[in-house]
Amino acid sequence: MHAAAAGVIFGAMKPLVFESSPSPVLFIADLHLDPSRPAATRAFLRFLDTDASSATALFILGDLFEAWIGDDARPADDPVAPALAALSARGVPIYLMHGNRDFLIGDDFCHAAQATLLTEPTRVTIDNEPVLLEHGDALCTDDSAYQAFREQVRNRDWQATFLAQPIAKRIEQARTIRQRSGEAMAGKTARIMDANADAIDQRMRDWDVQHLIHGHTHRPALHQLTINGQPGTRTVLGDWFEQGSVLRIDHGVSTLETLRLER
């Protein structure tokens, strides 16, 4: 059964309510699709044609792309938006969330992909259970330098100024940002770059959920925890570098699966 209220690409969103019977609800994140990694793109397109083709819904929780400098810079031969639109045409609703690499995805891409852009975080209901969805970088509160950078680039004025520049200048600026980010990460511990336990607990309490799904950290796992004295679950989606990562919720059961990337 598909979403009882799938929402629209533009305008007010209705509550998102799903049943995973007879088809599962699927979640992916951190594909980091880029021309330099064609195996990941091939695996993603194959996934859309196979596993996702009969899903109740597909959620992409950020970093679909390695970098995104504006919808107007999307390559004319990009296969991703048409493939997503084809999946949507089969009756599978697609929901997209910004990541730290592709937070400039806008209405034009979502229209081309026939995908609904979600705010972050978003609360949905699956099999009568409230579930909270987000990319995950906002949970890494120990990394104060990154959080300051995140606040800067998520500012509407900053984004408008960046997008007003010529594409060539945006490419150069994005390259510089990625280089500085890589240098900064090299000097940080794994703990600092991981999601903070207190931030996780507070987020789940604030949204009154026992299940949180996110990506960003590239550390796929099903974590059992206690929220408000009750059993809870934090599901972390994996990246698509060495293998694909998919969360399948089927009849109320959550399963993290891996997909092979053919080189």
Tab-separated table of C-alpha atoms in Angstrom:
chain	number	residue	atom	x	y	z
A	1	MET	CA	0.000	0.000	0.000
A	2	HIS	CA	1.431	3.366	-0.976
A	3	ALA	CA	1.499	6.431	1.229
A	4	ALA	CA	-1.871	7.477	2.511
A	5	ALA	CA	-0.774	11.063	1.968
A	6	ALA	CA	2.279	11.371	-0.221
A	7	GLY	CA	2.437	15.163	-0.232
A	8	VAL	CA	3.306	17.328	-3.222
A	9	ILE	CA	6.470	18.662	-4.755
A	10	PHE	CA	5.527	22.256	-3.929
A	11	GLY	CA	3.198	23.669	-1.295
A	12	ALA	CA	2.084	22.440	2.106
A	13	MET	CA	2.931	18.887	3.048
A	14	LYS	CA	0.319	16.543	4.399
A	15	PRO	CA	1.253	14.094	7.178
A	16	LEU	CA	3.313	11.264	5.745
A	17	VAL	CA	1.795	7.926	6.718
A	18	PHE	CA	2.929	4.593	5.296
A	19	GLU	CA	2.279	0.900	5.622
A	20	SER	CA	5.123	-1.418	4.615
A	21	SER	CA	2.761	-4.192	3.580
A	22	PRO	CA	2.866	-5.558	0.966
A	23	SER	CA	5.861	-3.469	-0.177
A	24	PRO	CA	8.733	-2.182	2.001
A	25	VAL	CA	9.666	1.417	2.707
A	26	LEU	CA	13.282	2.072	1.655
A	27	PHE	CA	15.874	4.536	2.956
A	28	ILE	CA	19.267	5.460	1.526
A	29	ALA	CA	21.807	8.257	2.080
A	30	ASP	CA	25.352	9.326	1.319
A	31	LEU	CA	25.607	8.039	-2.229
A	32	HIS	CA	27.956	10.932	-3.097
A	33	LEU	CA	27.272	10.394	-6.796
A	34	ASP	CA	29.968	11.933	-8.980
A	35	PRO	CA	31.298	11.342	-12.517
A	36	SER	CA	34.574	10.141	-10.972
A	37	ARG	CA	32.710	7.198	-9.386
A	38	PRO	CA	30.616	5.654	-12.183
A	39	ALA	CA	30.183	2.343	-10.313
A	40	ALA	CA	28.078	4.064	-7.647
A	41	THR	CA	25.886	5.711	-10.267
A	42	ARG	CA	25.382	2.401	-12.081
A	43	ALA	CA	24.490	0.692	-8.802
A	44	PHE	CA	22.010	3.431	-7.957
A	45	LEU	CA	20.298	3.269	-11.344
A	46	ARG	CA	20.122	-0.521	-11.053
A	47	PHE	CA	18.658	-0.165	-7.561
A	48	LEU	CA	15.933	2.132	-8.886
A	49	ASP	CA	15.050	-0.402	-11.584
A	50	THR	CA	14.990	-3.367	-9.211
A	51	ASP	CA	14.563	-3.082	-5.423
A	52	ALA	CA	12.982	0.378	-5.461
A	53	SER	CA	10.630	-0.275	-8.374
A	54	SER	CA	7.925	-1.791	-6.182
A	55	ALA	CA	8.610	0.008	-2.897
A	56	THR	CA	5.926	1.786	-0.918
A	57	ALA	CA	8.222	4.834	-0.850
A	58	LEU	CA	11.880	5.779	-1.257
A	59	PHE	CA	13.586	8.224	1.093
A	60	ILE	CA	16.978	9.724	0.205
A	61	LEU	CA	18.346	11.324	3.372
A	62	GLY	CA	20.984	13.654	1.985
A	63	ASP	CA	24.248	13.625	0.054
A	64	LEU	CA	22.763	12.051	-3.037
A	65	PHE	CA	25.542	13.934	-4.816
A	66	GLU	CA	29.168	14.517	-3.911
A	67	ALA	CA	28.700	18.212	-4.633
A	68	TRP	CA	25.866	20.431	-5.838
A	69	ILE	CA	26.497	24.045	-6.777
A	70	GLY	CA	23.018	24.848	-8.051
A	71	ASP	CA	20.278	23.323	-10.192
A	72	ASP	CA	21.371	25.427	-13.159
A	73	ALA	CA	24.743	23.639	-13.131
A	74	ARG	CA	23.231	20.154	-13.505
A	75	PRO	CA	24.845	18.414	-16.522
A	76	ALA	CA	22.559	18.028	-19.521
A	77	ASP	CA	23.341	14.299	-19.653
A	78	ASP	CA	22.796	13.664	-15.919
A	79	PRO	CA	20.926	10.336	-15.640
A	80	VAL	CA	19.812	10.689	-12.011
A	81	ALA	CA	16.810	13.012	-12.279
A	82	PRO	CA	15.261	11.117	-15.241
A	83	ALA	CA	15.725	7.790	-13.441
A	84	LEU	CA	14.044	9.135	-10.318
A	85	ALA	CA	11.212	10.580	-12.399
A	86	ALA	CA	10.733	7.187	-14.060
A	87	LEU	CA	10.457	5.567	-10.631
A	88	SER	CA	7.910	8.165	-9.572
A	89	ALA	CA	5.929	7.489	-12.750
A	90	ARG	CA	5.642	3.857	-11.637
A	91	GLY	CA	3.798	5.061	-8.548
A	92	VAL	CA	6.670	5.079	-6.039
A	93	PRO	CA	6.755	8.387	-4.120
A	94	ILE	CA	10.273	9.791	-3.676
A	95	TYR	CA	11.339	12.004	-0.778
A	96	LEU	CA	14.618	13.885	-0.791
A	97	MET	CA	16.474	15.622	2.029
A	98	HIS	CA	19.444	17.958	1.854
A	99	GLY	CA	22.845	16.713	3.006
A	100	ASN	CA	26.001	18.603	3.838
A	101	ARG	CA	27.242	18.135	0.255
A	102	ASP	CA	24.072	18.899	-1.707
A	103	PHE	CA	22.188	21.450	0.405
A	104	LEU	CA	21.734	23.630	-2.702
A	105	ILE	CA	19.418	21.161	-4.442
A	106	GLY	CA	16.351	23.216	-5.296
A	107	ASP	CA	12.930	23.205	-6.879
A	108	ASP	CA	14.165	22.730	-10.448
A	109	PHE	CA	15.935	19.468	-9.665
A	110	CYS	CA	13.043	18.219	-7.544
A	111	HIS	CA	10.631	18.976	-10.371
A	112	ALA	CA	12.829	17.132	-12.878
A	113	ALA	CA	13.164	14.172	-10.509
A	114	GLN	CA	9.501	14.276	-9.450
A	115	ALA	CA	10.688	14.170	-5.845
A	116	THR	CA	9.380	15.900	-2.748
A	117	LEU	CA	11.985	17.927	-0.851
A	118	LEU	CA	11.608	17.442	2.903
A	119	THR	CA	12.525	19.829	5.671
A	120	GLU	CA	14.993	18.574	8.253
A	121	PRO	CA	14.149	16.849	10.469
A	122	THR	CA	10.872	15.303	9.287
A	123	ARG	CA	8.573	13.043	11.303
A	124	VAL	CA	6.737	10.300	9.433
A	125	THR	CA	4.586	7.369	10.491
A	126	ILE	CA	5.469	3.859	9.304
A	127	ASP	CA	3.381	0.879	10.368
A	128	ASN	CA	1.745	3.048	13.047
A	129	GLU	CA	5.129	4.007	14.522
A	130	PRO	CA	6.412	7.613	14.474
A	131	VAL	CA	9.887	7.792	12.920
A	132	LEU	CA	12.182	10.822	12.734
A	133	LEU	CA	14.316	11.381	9.633
A	134	GLU	CA	17.309	13.677	9.131
A	135	HIS	CA	20.641	13.753	7.352
A	136	GLY	CA	22.607	13.571	10.601
A	137	ASP	CA	25.235	16.311	10.437
A	138	ALA	CA	23.280	18.531	12.844
A	139	LEU	CA	23.683	15.786	15.461
A	140	CYS	CA	27.487	16.033	15.382
A	141	THR	CA	27.490	18.784	17.983
A	142	ASP	CA	30.997	18.036	19.315
A	143	ASP	CA	32.389	19.458	16.067
A	144	SER	CA	31.786	23.116	16.853
A	145	ALA	CA	33.794	24.358	13.860
A	146	TYR	CA	31.657	22.331	11.464
A	147	GLN	CA	28.422	23.469	13.147
A	148	ALA	CA	29.457	27.102	12.645
A	149	PHE	CA	30.188	26.386	8.976
A	150	ARG	CA	26.853	24.570	8.621
A	151	GLU	CA	24.968	27.529	10.036
A	152	GLN	CA	26.734	29.833	7.582
A	153	VAL	CA	26.051	27.873	4.408
A	154	ARG	CA	22.438	27.050	5.345
A	155	ASN	CA	21.716	30.776	5.593
A	156	ARG	CA	19.422	31.946	2.774
A	157	ASP	CA	21.419	35.128	2.156
A	158	TRP	CA	24.684	33.186	1.856
A	159	GLN	CA	23.077	30.763	-0.568
A	160	ALA	CA	21.565	33.543	-2.682
A	161	THR	CA	24.950	35.261	-2.932
A	162	PHE	CA	26.687	32.000	-3.859
A	163	LEU	CA	24.104	31.047	-6.499
A	164	ALA	CA	24.287	34.515	-8.074
A	165	GLN	CA	27.898	33.883	-9.082
A	166	PRO	CA	28.860	32.448	-12.482
A	167	ILE	CA	29.037	28.659	-12.552
A	168	ALA	CA	32.802	28.649	-13.090
A	169	LYS	CA	33.332	30.752	-9.982
A	170	ARG	CA	31.016	28.512	-7.968
A	171	ILE	CA	32.992	25.445	-9.069
A	172	GLU	CA	36.241	27.079	-7.947
A	173	GLN	CA	34.772	28.157	-4.616
A	174	ALA	CA	33.262	24.720	-3.952
A	175	ARG	CA	36.602	23.083	-4.704
A	176	THR	CA	38.306	25.360	-2.184
A	177	ILE	CA	35.679	24.605	0.453
A	178	ARG	CA	36.056	20.839	-0.053
A	179	GLN	CA	39.843	21.099	0.167
A	180	ARG	CA	39.666	23.026	3.431
A	181	SER	CA	37.076	20.601	4.763
A	182	GLY	CA	39.346	17.648	3.982
A	183	GLU	CA	42.271	19.307	5.716
A	184	ALA	CA	40.138	20.069	8.778
A	185	MET	CA	38.807	16.504	8.982
A	186	ALA	CA	42.327	15.113	8.921
A	187	GLY	CA	42.960	16.782	12.263
A	188	LYS	CA	39.759	15.650	13.983
A	189	THR	CA	39.109	12.499	15.955
A	190	ALA	CA	36.421	10.017	14.961
A	191	ARG	CA	34.524	10.804	18.163
A	192	ILE	CA	34.259	14.505	17.372
A	193	MET	CA	32.843	13.776	13.923
A	194	ASP	CA	30.280	11.266	15.193
A	195	ALA	CA	26.738	12.003	16.353
A	196	ASN	CA	26.588	13.163	19.970
A	197	ALA	CA	24.648	10.895	22.339
A	198	ASP	CA	23.035	13.784	24.206
A	199	ALA	CA	21.990	15.442	20.931
A	200	ILE	CA	20.407	12.178	19.798
A	201	ASP	CA	18.540	11.750	23.068
A	202	GLN	CA	17.293	15.347	23.020
A	203	ARG	CA	16.196	15.168	19.390
A	204	MET	CA	14.176	12.013	19.924
A	205	ARG	CA	12.594	13.415	23.095
A	206	ASP	CA	11.728	16.706	21.402
A	207	TRP	CA	9.989	14.903	18.542
A	208	ASP	CA	8.461	12.176	20.731
A	209	VAL	CA	9.827	9.231	18.730
A	210	GLN	CA	11.469	5.927	19.583
A	211	HIS	CA	13.083	5.502	16.148
A	212	LEU	CA	15.538	7.889	14.480
A	213	ILE	CA	16.983	7.270	11.004
A	214	HIS	CA	19.915	9.280	9.667
A	215	GLY	CA	23.078	9.084	7.586
A	216	HIS	CA	26.123	11.365	7.326
A	217	THR	CA	28.556	9.511	9.597
A	218	HIS	CA	29.080	6.596	7.166
A	219	ARG	CA	28.833	4.143	10.075
A	220	PRO	CA	25.909	1.839	9.265
A	221	ALA	CA	24.369	0.236	12.331
A	222	LEU	CA	21.185	-0.409	14.260
A	223	HIS	CA	21.725	1.085	17.718
A	224	GLN	CA	19.444	0.084	20.580
A	225	LEU	CA	18.928	2.777	23.202
A	226	THR	CA	16.505	3.977	25.847
A	227	ILE	CA	14.374	7.094	25.315
A	228	ASN	CA	12.007	8.297	28.025
A	229	GLY	CA	12.430	4.960	29.763
A	230	GLN	CA	11.335	3.015	26.686
A	231	PRO	CA	13.340	0.944	24.150
A	232	GLY	CA	14.381	2.952	21.131
A	233	THR	CA	16.354	2.504	17.917
A	234	ARG	CA	18.776	4.744	16.038
A	235	THR	CA	19.405	3.495	12.523
A	236	VAL	CA	22.493	4.859	10.770
A	237	LEU	CA	22.595	4.452	6.997
A	238	GLY	CA	25.869	3.605	5.283
A	239	ASP	CA	27.553	5.291	2.337
A	240	TRP	CA	27.909	4.054	-1.250
A	241	PHE	CA	31.688	4.037	-1.608
A	242	GLU	CA	32.745	0.401	-1.248
A	243	GLN	CA	29.192	-0.989	-1.290
A	244	GLY	CA	25.644	0.302	-1.301
A	245	SER	CA	23.593	0.618	1.884
A	246	VAL	CA	19.808	0.339	2.144
A	247	LEU	CA	17.436	0.286	5.098
A	248	ARG	CA	14.318	-1.748	4.460
A	249	ILE	CA	11.304	-1.496	6.749
A	250	ASP	CA	9.080	-4.439	5.952
A	251	HIS	CA	6.085	-5.411	8.092
A	252	GLY	CA	7.514	-3.372	10.956
A	253	VAL	CA	10.957	-5.010	10.818
A	254	SER	CA	14.019	-2.842	10.050
A	255	THR	CA	16.856	-4.473	8.091
A	256	LEU	CA	20.093	-2.856	6.941
A	257	GLU	CA	21.229	-4.380	3.652
A	258	THR	CA	24.319	-3.958	1.484
A	259	LEU	CA	24.452	-3.725	-2.288
A	260	ARG	CA	27.354	-4.755	-4.434
A	261	LEU	CA	29.047	-2.066	-6.527
A	262	GLU	CA	30.258	-3.590	-9.790
A	263	ARG	CA	33.524	-1.998	-10.834
